């Protein structure tokens, strides 16, 4: 299976952000506020990493088979992520009540960070694609 440059770049950035957030969160909880550490902390970066991998594979499939639907896919993936996140939050809060507030706050912070990353990455991709199309059109009219 061939992996294109965009997918490789996205997976690299996703991995770096996940490791950075996991490390910063782990150090924060273990060193600064150990009384707020909760057992479900490792589930948060795993959830966002798995969803990010799923997201880029869906994006790549859409890019190859239905490029005109890219914006619709991006919005659909954001809605799906939000729905799955709410489901995870509800299940965790019902099952583990005493750690719910710490889990909710940590999950929301991670959600927002990954949302900014994914949106900026795909916006950059679309801008680059428009720029390439504009340059191609400009070169065709000159020749």
mmCIF file of N, CA and C in Angstrom:
data_model
loop_
_atom_site.group_PDB
_atom_site.id
_atom_site.type_symbol
_atom_site.label_atom_id
_atom_site.label_comp_id
_atom_site.label_asym_id
_atom_site.label_seq_id
_atom_site.Cartn_x
_atom_site.Cartn_y
_atom_site.Cartn_z
ATOM 1 N N UNK A 1 0.844 -1.181 0.000
ATOM 2 C CA UNK A 1 0.000 0.000 0.000
ATOM 3 C C UNK A 1 0.884 1.236 0.000
ATOM 4 N N UNK A 2 0.614 2.119 -0.896
ATOM 5 C CA UNK A 2 1.397 3.331 -1.029
ATOM 6 C C UNK A 2 0.838 4.404 -0.085
ATOM 7 N N UNK A 3 1.742 5.095 0.567
ATOM 8 C CA UNK A 3 1.321 6.176 1.460
ATOM 9 C C UNK A 3 1.802 7.490 0.858
ATOM 10 N N UNK A 4 0.893 8.368 0.639
ATOM 11 C CA UNK A 4 1.275 9.626 -0.006
ATOM 12 C C UNK A 4 1.846 10.612 1.008
ATOM 13 N N UNK A 5 2.390 11.686 0.485
ATOM 14 C CA UNK A 5 3.069 12.680 1.319
ATOM 15 C C UNK A 5 2.134 13.333 2.340
ATOM 16 N N UNK A 6 0.923 13.667 1.926
ATOM 17 C CA UNK A 6 -0.028 14.310 2.838
ATOM 18 C C UNK A 6 -0.362 13.399 4.012
ATOM 19 N N UNK A 7 -0.637 12.144 3.712
ATOM 20 C CA UNK A 7 -0.987 11.199 4.773
ATOM 21 C C UNK A 7 0.199 10.999 5.720
ATOM 22 N N UNK A 8 1.384 10.872 5.157
ATOM 23 C CA UNK A 8 2.581 10.675 5.975
ATOM 24 C C UNK A 8 2.813 11.889 6.882
ATOM 25 N N UNK A 9 2.664 13.085 6.321
ATOM 26 C CA UNK A 9 2.851 14.314 7.088
ATOM 27 C C UNK A 9 1.811 14.422 8.207
ATOM 28 N N UNK A 10 0.559 14.115 7.887
ATOM 29 C CA UNK A 10 -0.508 14.163 8.886
ATOM 30 C C UNK A 10 -0.234 13.171 10.018
ATOM 31 N N UNK A 11 0.127 11.936 9.661
ATOM 32 C CA UNK A 11 0.383 10.925 10.686
ATOM 33 C C UNK A 11 1.583 11.296 11.548
ATOM 34 N N UNK A 12 2.597 11.908 10.953
ATOM 35 C CA UNK A 12 3.753 12.353 11.718
ATOM 36 C C UNK A 12 3.345 13.430 12.724
ATOM 37 N N UNK A 13 2.611 14.452 12.259
ATOM 38 C CA UNK A 13 2.167 15.520 13.154
ATOM 39 C C UNK A 13 1.200 15.000 14.218
ATOM 40 N N UNK A 14 0.316 14.102 13.824
ATOM 41 C CA UNK A 14 -0.625 13.513 14.780
ATOM 42 C C UNK A 14 0.128 12.762 15.878
ATOM 43 N N UNK A 15 1.129 11.991 15.484
ATOM 44 C CA UNK A 15 1.924 11.234 16.451
ATOM 45 C C UNK A 15 2.686 12.181 17.375
ATOM 46 N N UNK A 16 3.287 13.217 16.816
ATOM 47 C CA UNK A 16 4.033 14.175 17.642
ATOM 48 C C UNK A 16 3.115 14.896 18.634
ATOM 49 N N UNK A 17 1.971 15.332 18.164
ATOM 50 C CA UNK A 17 1.032 16.027 19.055
ATOM 51 C C UNK A 17 0.527 15.080 20.142
ATOM 52 N N UNK A 18 0.234 13.846 19.781
ATOM 53 C CA UNK A 18 -0.242 12.874 20.763
ATOM 54 C C UNK A 18 0.827 12.604 21.818
ATOM 55 N N UNK A 19 2.070 12.401 21.381
ATOM 56 C CA UNK A 19 3.149 12.161 22.348
ATOM 57 C C UNK A 19 3.386 13.382 23.232
ATOM 58 N N UNK A 20 3.344 14.564 22.631
ATOM 59 C CA UNK A 20 3.544 15.786 23.403
ATOM 60 C C UNK A 20 2.436 15.987 24.438
ATOM 61 N N UNK A 21 1.183 15.854 23.999
ATOM 62 C CA UNK A 21 0.063 16.021 24.943
ATOM 63 C C UNK A 21 0.068 14.943 26.019
ATOM 64 N N UNK A 22 0.398 13.712 25.642
ATOM 65 C CA UNK A 22 0.465 12.626 26.627
ATOM 66 C C UNK A 22 1.556 12.907 27.651
ATOM 67 N N UNK A 23 2.707 13.339 27.160
ATOM 68 C CA UNK A 23 3.824 13.631 28.068
ATOM 69 C C UNK A 23 3.538 14.801 28.984
ATOM 70 N N UNK A 24 3.044 15.887 28.406
ATOM 71 C CA UNK A 24 2.735 17.076 29.214
ATOM 72 C C UNK A 24 1.631 16.761 30.220
ATOM 73 N N UNK A 25 0.597 16.072 29.777
ATOM 74 C CA UNK A 25 -0.495 15.712 30.690
ATOM 75 C C UNK A 25 -0.043 14.765 31.783
ATOM 76 N N UNK A 26 0.758 13.770 31.398
ATOM 77 C CA UNK A 26 1.266 12.825 32.397
ATOM 78 C C UNK A 26 2.136 13.497 33.437
ATOM 79 N N UNK A 27 3.053 14.351 32.996
ATOM 80 C CA UNK A 27 3.934 15.068 33.921
ATOM 81 C C UNK A 27 3.110 16.001 34.799
ATOM 82 N N UNK A 28 2.139 16.675 34.201
ATOM 83 C CA UNK A 28 1.295 17.588 34.977
ATOM 84 C C UNK A 28 0.544 16.836 36.066
ATOM 85 N N UNK A 29 -0.078 15.728 35.680
ATOM 86 C CA UNK A 29 -0.850 14.977 36.674
ATOM 87 C C UNK A 29 0.029 14.305 37.716
ATOM 88 N N UNK A 30 1.164 13.729 37.314
ATOM 89 C CA UNK A 30 2.011 13.041 38.283
ATOM 90 C C UNK A 30 2.789 14.002 39.174
ATOM 91 N N UNK A 31 3.251 15.110 38.625
ATOM 92 C CA UNK A 31 4.115 16.008 39.388
ATOM 93 C C UNK A 31 3.370 17.145 40.078
ATOM 94 N N UNK A 32 2.524 17.828 39.329
ATOM 95 C CA UNK A 32 1.908 19.043 39.866
ATOM 96 C C UNK A 32 0.616 18.800 40.638
ATOM 97 N N UNK A 33 -0.238 17.942 40.109
ATOM 98 C CA UNK A 33 -1.524 17.687 40.776
ATOM 99 C C UNK A 33 -1.831 16.178 40.812
ATOM 100 N N UNK A 34 -1.030 15.425 41.555
ATOM 101 C CA UNK A 34 -1.229 13.972 41.575
ATOM 102 C C UNK A 34 -2.588 13.547 42.158
ATOM 103 N N UNK A 35 -3.197 14.393 42.963
ATOM 104 C CA UNK A 35 -4.495 14.050 43.544
ATOM 105 C C UNK A 35 -5.608 14.057 42.492
ATOM 106 N N UNK A 36 -5.365 14.702 41.338
ATOM 107 C CA UNK A 36 -6.371 14.741 40.277
ATOM 108 C C UNK A 36 -6.128 13.723 39.167
ATOM 109 N N UNK A 37 -5.041 12.928 39.287
ATOM 110 C CA UNK A 37 -4.786 11.904 38.265
ATOM 111 C C UNK A 37 -5.909 10.874 38.301
ATOM 112 N N UNK A 38 -6.332 10.442 37.137
ATOM 113 C CA UNK A 38 -7.395 9.440 37.057
ATOM 114 C C UNK A 38 -6.930 8.302 36.145
ATOM 115 N N UNK A 39 -7.430 7.140 36.416
ATOM 116 C CA UNK A 39 -7.014 5.931 35.705
ATOM 117 C C UNK A 39 -7.313 5.943 34.214
ATOM 118 N N UNK A 40 -8.292 6.704 33.802
ATOM 119 C CA UNK A 40 -8.668 6.734 32.398
ATOM 120 C C UNK A 40 -7.873 7.710 31.558
ATOM 121 N N UNK A 41 -6.867 8.358 32.148
ATOM 122 C CA UNK A 41 -6.101 9.352 31.393
ATOM 123 C C UNK A 41 -5.496 8.791 30.107
ATOM 124 N N UNK A 42 -4.873 7.611 30.124
ATOM 125 C CA UNK A 42 -4.274 7.097 28.882
ATOM 126 C C UNK A 42 -5.295 6.842 27.765
ATOM 127 N N UNK A 43 -6.563 6.705 28.118
ATOM 128 C CA UNK A 43 -7.583 6.474 27.092
ATOM 129 C C UNK A 43 -7.806 7.706 26.207
ATOM 130 N N UNK A 44 -7.573 8.879 26.743
ATOM 131 C CA UNK A 44 -7.849 10.112 25.997
ATOM 132 C C UNK A 44 -6.933 10.248 24.779
ATOM 133 N N UNK A 45 -5.603 10.188 24.936
ATOM 134 C CA UNK A 45 -4.760 10.297 23.735
ATOM 135 C C UNK A 45 -4.965 9.131 22.765
ATOM 136 N N UNK A 46 -5.246 7.949 23.297
ATOM 137 C CA UNK A 46 -5.490 6.789 22.432
ATOM 138 C C UNK A 46 -6.745 7.023 21.590
ATOM 139 N N UNK A 47 -7.799 7.521 22.201
ATOM 140 C CA UNK A 47 -9.038 7.815 21.476
ATOM 141 C C UNK A 47 -8.788 8.787 20.330
ATOM 142 N N UNK A 48 -8.104 9.891 20.625
ATOM 143 C CA UNK A 48 -7.876 10.906 19.601
ATOM 144 C C UNK A 48 -6.899 10.435 18.531
ATOM 145 N N UNK A 49 -5.933 9.617 18.894
ATOM 146 C CA UNK A 49 -4.991 9.100 17.902
ATOM 147 C C UNK A 49 -5.699 8.137 16.946
ATOM 148 N N UNK A 50 -6.484 7.222 17.497
ATOM 149 C CA UNK A 50 -7.212 6.265 16.650
ATOM 150 C C UNK A 50 -8.178 7.006 15.737
ATOM 151 N N UNK A 51 -8.886 7.983 16.273
ATOM 152 C CA UNK A 51 -9.806 8.739 15.431
ATOM 153 C C UNK A 51 -9.054 9.532 14.372
ATOM 154 N N UNK A 52 -7.891 10.063 14.697
ATOM 155 C CA UNK A 52 -7.081 10.794 13.732
ATOM 156 C C UNK A 52 -6.607 9.903 12.588
ATOM 157 N N UNK A 53 -6.206 8.684 12.912
ATOM 158 C CA UNK A 53 -5.789 7.734 11.868
ATOM 159 C C UNK A 53 -6.983 7.394 10.974
ATOM 160 N N UNK A 54 -8.129 7.134 11.581
ATOM 161 C CA UNK A 54 -9.342 6.869 10.806
ATOM 162 C C UNK A 54 -9.676 8.066 9.915
ATOM 163 N N UNK A 55 -9.539 9.261 10.450
ATOM 164 C CA UNK A 55 -9.836 10.490 9.736
ATOM 165 C C UNK A 55 -8.975 10.629 8.477
ATOM 166 N N UNK A 56 -7.670 10.400 8.580
ATOM 167 C CA UNK A 56 -6.792 10.583 7.425
ATOM 168 C C UNK A 56 -7.031 9.506 6.371
ATOM 169 N N UNK A 57 -7.380 8.301 6.789
ATOM 170 C CA UNK A 57 -7.676 7.262 5.797
ATOM 171 C C UNK A 57 -8.984 7.553 5.066
ATOM 172 N N UNK A 58 -9.963 8.090 5.764
ATOM 173 C CA UNK A 58 -11.200 8.502 5.105
ATOM 174 C C UNK A 58 -10.934 9.676 4.159
ATOM 175 N N UNK A 59 -10.120 10.606 4.600
ATOM 176 C CA UNK A 59 -9.748 11.765 3.792
ATOM 177 C C UNK A 59 -9.043 11.311 2.512
ATOM 178 N N UNK A 60 -8.125 10.360 2.645
ATOM 179 C CA UNK A 60 -7.386 9.864 1.481
ATOM 180 C C UNK A 60 -8.312 9.143 0.507
ATOM 181 N N UNK A 61 -9.231 8.351 1.032
ATOM 182 C CA UNK A 61 -10.181 7.651 0.165
ATOM 183 C C UNK A 61 -11.075 8.649 -0.564
ATOM 184 N N UNK A 62 -11.507 9.663 0.131
ATOM 185 C CA UNK A 62 -12.348 10.696 -0.494
ATOM 186 C C UNK A 62 -11.556 11.465 -1.546
ATOM 187 N N UNK A 63 -10.304 11.753 -1.254
ATOM 188 C CA UNK A 63 -9.450 12.475 -2.202
ATOM 189 C C UNK A 63 -9.294 11.695 -3.507
ATOM 190 N N UNK A 64 -9.207 10.378 -3.393
ATOM 191 C CA UNK A 64 -9.032 9.554 -4.590
ATOM 192 C C UNK A 64 -10.325 9.294 -5.349
ATOM 193 N N UNK A 65 -11.420 9.066 -4.627
ATOM 194 C CA UNK A 65 -12.646 8.603 -5.281
ATOM 195 C C UNK A 65 -13.729 9.678 -5.445
ATOM 196 N N UNK A 66 -13.735 10.682 -4.580
ATOM 197 C CA UNK A 66 -14.766 11.727 -4.666
ATOM 198 C C UNK A 66 -14.203 13.066 -4.191
ATOM 199 N N UNK A 67 -13.234 13.632 -4.913
ATOM 200 C CA UNK A 67 -12.589 14.860 -4.440
ATOM 201 C C UNK A 67 -13.530 16.048 -4.290
ATOM 202 N N UNK A 68 -14.643 16.035 -4.983
ATOM 203 C CA UNK A 68 -15.592 17.147 -4.866
ATOM 204 C C UNK A 68 -16.338 17.122 -3.528
ATOM 205 N N UNK A 69 -16.245 16.038 -2.796
ATOM 206 C CA UNK A 69 -16.952 15.889 -1.508
ATOM 207 C C UNK A 69 -16.034 16.104 -0.298
ATOM 208 N N UNK A 70 -14.857 16.685 -0.506
ATOM 209 C CA UNK A 70 -13.886 16.826 0.585
ATOM 210 C C UNK A 70 -14.420 17.665 1.742
ATOM 211 N N UNK A 71 -15.027 18.786 1.444
ATOM 212 C CA UNK A 71 -15.552 19.646 2.508
ATOM 213 C C UNK A 71 -16.657 18.934 3.279
ATOM 214 N N UNK A 72 -17.524 18.263 2.570
ATOM 215 C CA UNK A 72 -18.598 17.511 3.212
ATOM 216 C C UNK A 72 -18.028 16.419 4.125
ATOM 217 N N UNK A 73 -16.987 15.729 3.657
ATOM 218 C CA UNK A 73 -16.356 14.694 4.487
ATOM 219 C C UNK A 73 -15.741 15.325 5.734
ATOM 220 N N UNK A 74 -15.051 16.443 5.561
ATOM 221 C CA UNK A 74 -14.426 17.095 6.711
ATOM 222 C C UNK A 74 -15.472 17.454 7.769
ATOM 223 N N UNK A 75 -16.570 18.015 7.330
ATOM 224 C CA UNK A 75 -17.644 18.371 8.270
ATOM 225 C C UNK A 75 -18.278 17.128 8.893
ATOM 226 N N UNK A 76 -18.482 16.099 8.092
ATOM 227 C CA UNK A 76 -19.058 14.850 8.617
ATOM 228 C C UNK A 76 -18.139 14.210 9.654
ATOM 229 N N UNK A 77 -16.845 14.271 9.417
ATOM 230 C CA UNK A 77 -15.895 13.701 10.382
ATOM 231 C C UNK A 77 -15.897 14.499 11.687
ATOM 232 N N UNK A 78 -16.062 15.809 11.603
ATOM 233 C CA UNK A 78 -16.140 16.628 12.820
ATOM 234 C C UNK A 78 -17.398 16.282 13.628
ATOM 235 N N UNK A 79 -18.511 16.099 12.935
ATOM 236 C CA UNK A 79 -19.755 15.731 13.614
ATOM 237 C C UNK A 79 -19.624 14.338 14.239
ATOM 238 N N UNK A 80 -19.064 13.392 13.491
ATOM 239 C CA UNK A 80 -18.866 12.039 14.018
ATOM 240 C C UNK A 80 -17.962 12.058 15.244
ATOM 241 N N UNK A 81 -16.897 12.844 15.180
ATOM 242 C CA UNK A 81 -15.984 12.948 16.316
ATOM 243 C C UNK A 81 -16.698 13.531 17.530
ATOM 244 N N UNK A 82 -17.538 14.524 17.306
ATOM 245 C CA UNK A 82 -18.264 15.132 18.411
ATOM 246 C C UNK A 82 -19.240 14.133 19.044
ATOM 247 N N UNK A 83 -19.963 13.406 18.206
ATOM 248 C CA UNK A 83 -20.924 12.419 18.716
ATOM 249 C C UNK A 83 -20.207 11.321 19.494
ATOM 250 N N UNK A 84 -19.129 10.783 18.930
ATOM 251 C CA UNK A 84 -18.367 9.747 19.634
ATOM 252 C C UNK A 84 -17.768 10.274 20.932
ATOM 253 N N UNK A 85 -17.321 11.513 20.912
ATOM 254 C CA UNK A 85 -16.757 12.112 22.128
ATOM 255 C C UNK A 85 -17.812 12.228 23.225
ATOM 256 N N UNK A 86 -18.991 12.671 22.864
ATOM 257 C CA UNK A 86 -20.070 12.785 23.852
ATOM 258 C C UNK A 86 -20.426 11.403 24.407
ATOM 259 N N UNK A 87 -20.464 10.407 23.546
ATOM 260 C CA UNK A 87 -20.758 9.043 24.006
ATOM 261 C C UNK A 87 -19.688 8.568 24.988
ATOM 262 N N UNK A 88 -18.407 8.789 24.649
ATOM 263 C CA UNK A 88 -17.315 8.386 25.538
ATOM 264 C C UNK A 88 -17.410 9.129 26.863
ATOM 265 N N UNK A 89 -17.682 10.423 26.818
ATOM 266 C CA UNK A 89 -17.796 11.217 28.044
ATOM 267 C C UNK A 89 -18.929 10.720 28.941
ATOM 268 N N UNK A 90 -20.065 10.448 28.343
ATOM 269 C CA UNK A 90 -21.214 9.972 29.124
ATOM 270 C C UNK A 90 -20.919 8.619 29.751
ATOM 271 N N UNK A 91 -20.392 7.704 28.947
ATOM 272 C CA UNK A 91 -20.091 6.361 29.474
ATOM 273 C C UNK A 91 -19.076 6.447 30.607
ATOM 274 N N UNK A 92 -18.012 7.199 30.414
ATOM 275 C CA UNK A 92 -16.984 7.296 31.455
ATOM 276 C C UNK A 92 -17.543 7.933 32.721
ATOM 277 N N UNK A 93 -18.327 8.988 32.565
ATOM 278 C CA UNK A 93 -18.868 9.678 33.738
ATOM 279 C C UNK A 93 -19.889 8.824 34.491
ATOM 280 N N UNK A 94 -20.621 7.984 33.789
ATOM 281 C CA UNK A 94 -21.587 7.102 34.456
ATOM 282 C C UNK A 94 -20.862 5.969 35.185
ATOM 283 N N UNK A 95 -19.823 5.425 34.540
ATOM 284 C CA UNK A 95 -19.105 4.286 35.122
ATOM 285 C C UNK A 95 -18.197 4.733 36.261
ATOM 286 N N UNK A 96 -17.460 5.812 36.079
ATOM 287 C CA UNK A 96 -16.486 6.278 37.078
ATOM 288 C C UNK A 96 -16.886 7.672 37.529
ATOM 289 N N UNK A 97 -17.684 7.767 38.530
ATOM 290 C CA UNK A 97 -18.257 9.053 38.952
ATOM 291 C C UNK A 97 -17.263 9.958 39.673
ATOM 292 N N UNK A 98 -16.391 9.415 40.498
ATOM 293 C CA UNK A 98 -15.529 10.265 41.310
ATOM 294 C C UNK A 98 -14.418 10.948 40.516
ATOM 295 N N UNK A 99 -14.097 10.448 39.339
ATOM 296 C CA UNK A 99 -13.046 11.049 38.514
ATOM 297 C C UNK A 99 -13.628 11.829 37.331
ATOM 298 N N UNK A 100 -14.917 12.041 37.323
ATOM 299 C CA UNK A 100 -15.605 12.593 36.156
ATOM 300 C C UNK A 100 -15.149 14.008 35.798
ATOM 301 N N UNK A 101 -14.992 14.870 36.776
ATOM 302 C CA UNK A 101 -14.642 16.256 36.481
ATOM 303 C C UNK A 101 -13.246 16.352 35.862
ATOM 304 N N UNK A 102 -12.281 15.648 36.426
ATOM 305 C CA UNK A 102 -10.922 15.657 35.870
ATOM 306 C C UNK A 102 -10.922 15.090 34.459
ATOM 307 N N UNK A 103 -11.656 14.015 34.255
ATOM 308 C CA UNK A 103 -11.730 13.406 32.930
ATOM 309 C C UNK A 103 -12.364 14.369 31.928
ATOM 310 N N UNK A 104 -13.481 14.986 32.311
ATOM 311 C CA UNK A 104 -14.169 15.923 31.423
ATOM 312 C C UNK A 104 -13.272 17.087 31.009
ATOM 313 N N UNK A 105 -12.619 17.708 31.970
ATOM 314 C CA UNK A 105 -11.765 18.858 31.659
ATOM 315 C C UNK A 105 -10.590 18.465 30.766
ATOM 316 N N UNK A 106 -9.951 17.350 31.092
ATOM 317 C CA UNK A 106 -8.820 16.892 30.290
ATOM 318 C C UNK A 106 -9.272 16.519 28.886
ATOM 319 N N UNK A 107 -10.400 15.843 28.773
ATOM 320 C CA UNK A 107 -10.921 15.431 27.472
ATOM 321 C C UNK A 107 -11.261 16.654 26.615
ATOM 322 N N UNK A 108 -11.894 17.649 27.206
ATOM 323 C CA UNK A 108 -12.286 18.852 26.460
ATOM 324 C C UNK A 108 -11.057 19.624 25.973
ATOM 325 N N UNK A 109 -10.048 19.746 26.815
ATOM 326 C CA UNK A 109 -8.819 20.430 26.400
ATOM 327 C C UNK A 109 -8.178 19.687 25.226
ATOM 328 N N UNK A 110 -8.087 18.364 25.328
ATOM 329 C CA UNK A 110 -7.522 17.564 24.235
ATOM 330 C C UNK A 110 -8.373 17.681 22.978
ATOM 331 N N UNK A 111 -9.675 17.650 23.129
ATOM 332 C CA UNK A 111 -10.587 17.765 21.993
ATOM 333 C C UNK A 111 -10.330 19.063 21.233
ATOM 334 N N UNK A 112 -10.217 20.160 21.963
ATOM 335 C CA UNK A 112 -9.991 21.459 21.328
ATOM 336 C C UNK A 112 -8.627 21.534 20.640
ATOM 337 N N UNK A 113 -7.602 20.986 21.268
ATOM 338 C CA UNK A 113 -6.267 20.995 20.659
ATOM 339 C C UNK A 113 -6.260 20.184 19.370
ATOM 340 N N UNK A 114 -6.839 18.989 19.399
ATOM 341 C CA UNK A 114 -6.891 18.164 18.184
ATOM 342 C C UNK A 114 -7.784 18.804 17.121
ATOM 343 N N UNK A 115 -8.845 19.471 17.528
ATOM 344 C CA UNK A 115 -9.724 20.151 16.578
ATOM 345 C C UNK A 115 -8.972 21.258 15.839
ATOM 346 N N UNK A 116 -8.213 22.047 16.570
ATOM 347 C CA UNK A 116 -7.415 23.111 15.947
ATOM 348 C C UNK A 116 -6.376 22.499 15.002
ATOM 349 N N UNK A 117 -5.700 21.445 15.442
ATOM 350 C CA UNK A 117 -4.698 20.793 14.593
ATOM 351 C C UNK A 117 -5.314 20.271 13.300
ATOM 352 N N UNK A 118 -6.397 19.511 13.407
ATOM 353 C CA UNK A 118 -7.010 18.904 12.221
ATOM 354 C C UNK A 118 -7.547 19.977 11.267
ATOM 355 N N UNK A 119 -8.195 20.983 11.812
ATOM 356 C CA UNK A 119 -8.755 22.039 10.974
ATOM 357 C C UNK A 119 -7.651 22.812 10.261
ATOM 358 N N UNK A 120 -6.601 23.170 10.972
ATOM 359 C CA UNK A 120 -5.502 23.900 10.331
ATOM 360 C C UNK A 120 -4.787 23.040 9.300
ATOM 361 N N UNK A 121 -4.631 21.752 9.570
ATOM 362 C CA UNK A 121 -3.967 20.866 8.614
ATOM 363 C C UNK A 121 -4.771 20.762 7.325
ATOM 364 N N UNK A 122 -6.069 20.519 7.438
ATOM 365 C CA UNK A 122 -6.890 20.358 6.242
ATOM 366 C C UNK A 122 -7.132 21.688 5.525
ATOM 367 N N UNK A 123 -7.176 22.788 6.255
ATOM 368 C CA UNK A 123 -7.286 24.098 5.610
ATOM 369 C C UNK A 123 -6.014 24.387 4.814
ATOM 370 N N UNK A 124 -4.873 24.059 5.389
ATOM 371 C CA UNK A 124 -3.603 24.213 4.672
ATOM 372 C C UNK A 124 -3.547 23.354 3.430
ATOM 373 N N UNK A 125 -4.069 22.138 3.536
ATOM 374 C CA UNK A 125 -4.110 21.237 2.382
ATOM 375 C C UNK A 125 -4.955 21.843 1.267
ATOM 376 N N UNK A 126 -6.123 22.358 1.621
ATOM 377 C CA UNK A 126 -7.014 22.941 0.616
ATOM 378 C C UNK A 126 -6.407 24.202 -0.002
ATOM 379 N N UNK A 127 -5.763 25.041 0.814
ATOM 380 C CA UNK A 127 -5.115 26.239 0.273
ATOM 381 C C UNK A 127 -3.995 25.870 -0.685
ATOM 382 N N UNK A 128 -3.218 24.866 -0.329
ATOM 383 C CA UNK A 128 -2.138 24.407 -1.191
ATOM 384 C C UNK A 128 -2.691 23.850 -2.501
ATOM 385 N N UNK A 129 -3.782 23.118 -2.410
ATOM 386 C CA UNK A 129 -4.424 22.558 -3.594
ATOM 387 C C UNK A 129 -4.938 23.671 -4.516
ATOM 388 N N UNK A 130 -5.542 24.719 -3.940
ATOM 389 C CA UNK A 130 -6.023 25.861 -4.728
ATOM 390 C C UNK A 130 -4.861 26.592 -5.395
ATOM 391 N N UNK A 131 -3.773 26.764 -4.641
ATOM 392 C CA UNK A 131 -2.602 27.433 -5.180
ATOM 393 C C UNK A 131 -2.034 26.664 -6.378
ATOM 394 N N UNK A 132 -1.954 25.338 -6.236
ATOM 395 C CA UNK A 132 -1.449 24.509 -7.334
ATOM 396 C C UNK A 132 -2.367 24.597 -8.548
ATOM 397 N N UNK A 133 -3.666 24.592 -8.318
ATOM 398 C CA UNK A 133 -4.625 24.689 -9.415
ATOM 399 C C UNK A 133 -4.511 26.042 -10.114
ATOM 400 N N UNK A 134 -4.341 27.108 -9.336
ATOM 401 C CA UNK A 134 -4.205 28.447 -9.894
ATOM 402 C C UNK A 134 -2.927 28.551 -10.730
ATOM 403 N N UNK A 135 -1.826 28.011 -10.208
ATOM 404 C CA UNK A 135 -0.567 28.039 -10.954
ATOM 405 C C UNK A 135 -0.654 27.214 -12.231
ATOM 406 N N UNK A 136 -1.342 26.082 -12.165
ATOM 407 C CA UNK A 136 -1.501 25.230 -13.345
ATOM 408 C C UNK A 136 -2.314 25.967 -14.411
ATOM 409 N N UNK A 137 -3.385 26.620 -13.996
ATOM 410 C CA UNK A 137 -4.227 27.377 -14.927
ATOM 411 C C UNK A 137 -3.437 28.552 -15.513
ATOM 412 N N UNK A 138 -2.666 29.220 -14.695
ATOM 413 C CA UNK A 138 -1.861 30.349 -15.132
ATOM 414 C C UNK A 138 -0.814 29.895 -16.155
ATOM 415 N N UNK A 139 -0.179 28.759 -15.903
ATOM 416 C CA UNK A 139 0.831 28.229 -16.824
ATOM 417 C C UNK A 139 0.216 27.781 -18.136
ATOM 418 N N UNK A 140 -1.018 27.252 -18.093
ATOM 419 C CA UNK A 140 -1.681 26.796 -19.324
ATOM 420 C C UNK A 140 -2.066 27.992 -20.200
ATOM 421 N N UNK A 141 -2.471 29.086 -19.595
ATOM 422 C CA UNK A 141 -2.874 30.246 -20.395
ATOM 423 C C UNK A 141 -1.671 30.966 -20.981
ATOM 424 N N UNK A 142 -0.519 30.905 -20.318
ATOM 425 C CA UNK A 142 0.684 31.536 -20.816
ATOM 426 C C UNK A 142 1.233 30.760 -22.012
ATOM 427 N N UNK A 143 1.178 29.441 -21.936
ATOM 428 C CA UNK A 143 1.751 28.607 -22.992
ATOM 429 C C UNK A 143 0.857 28.563 -24.155
#
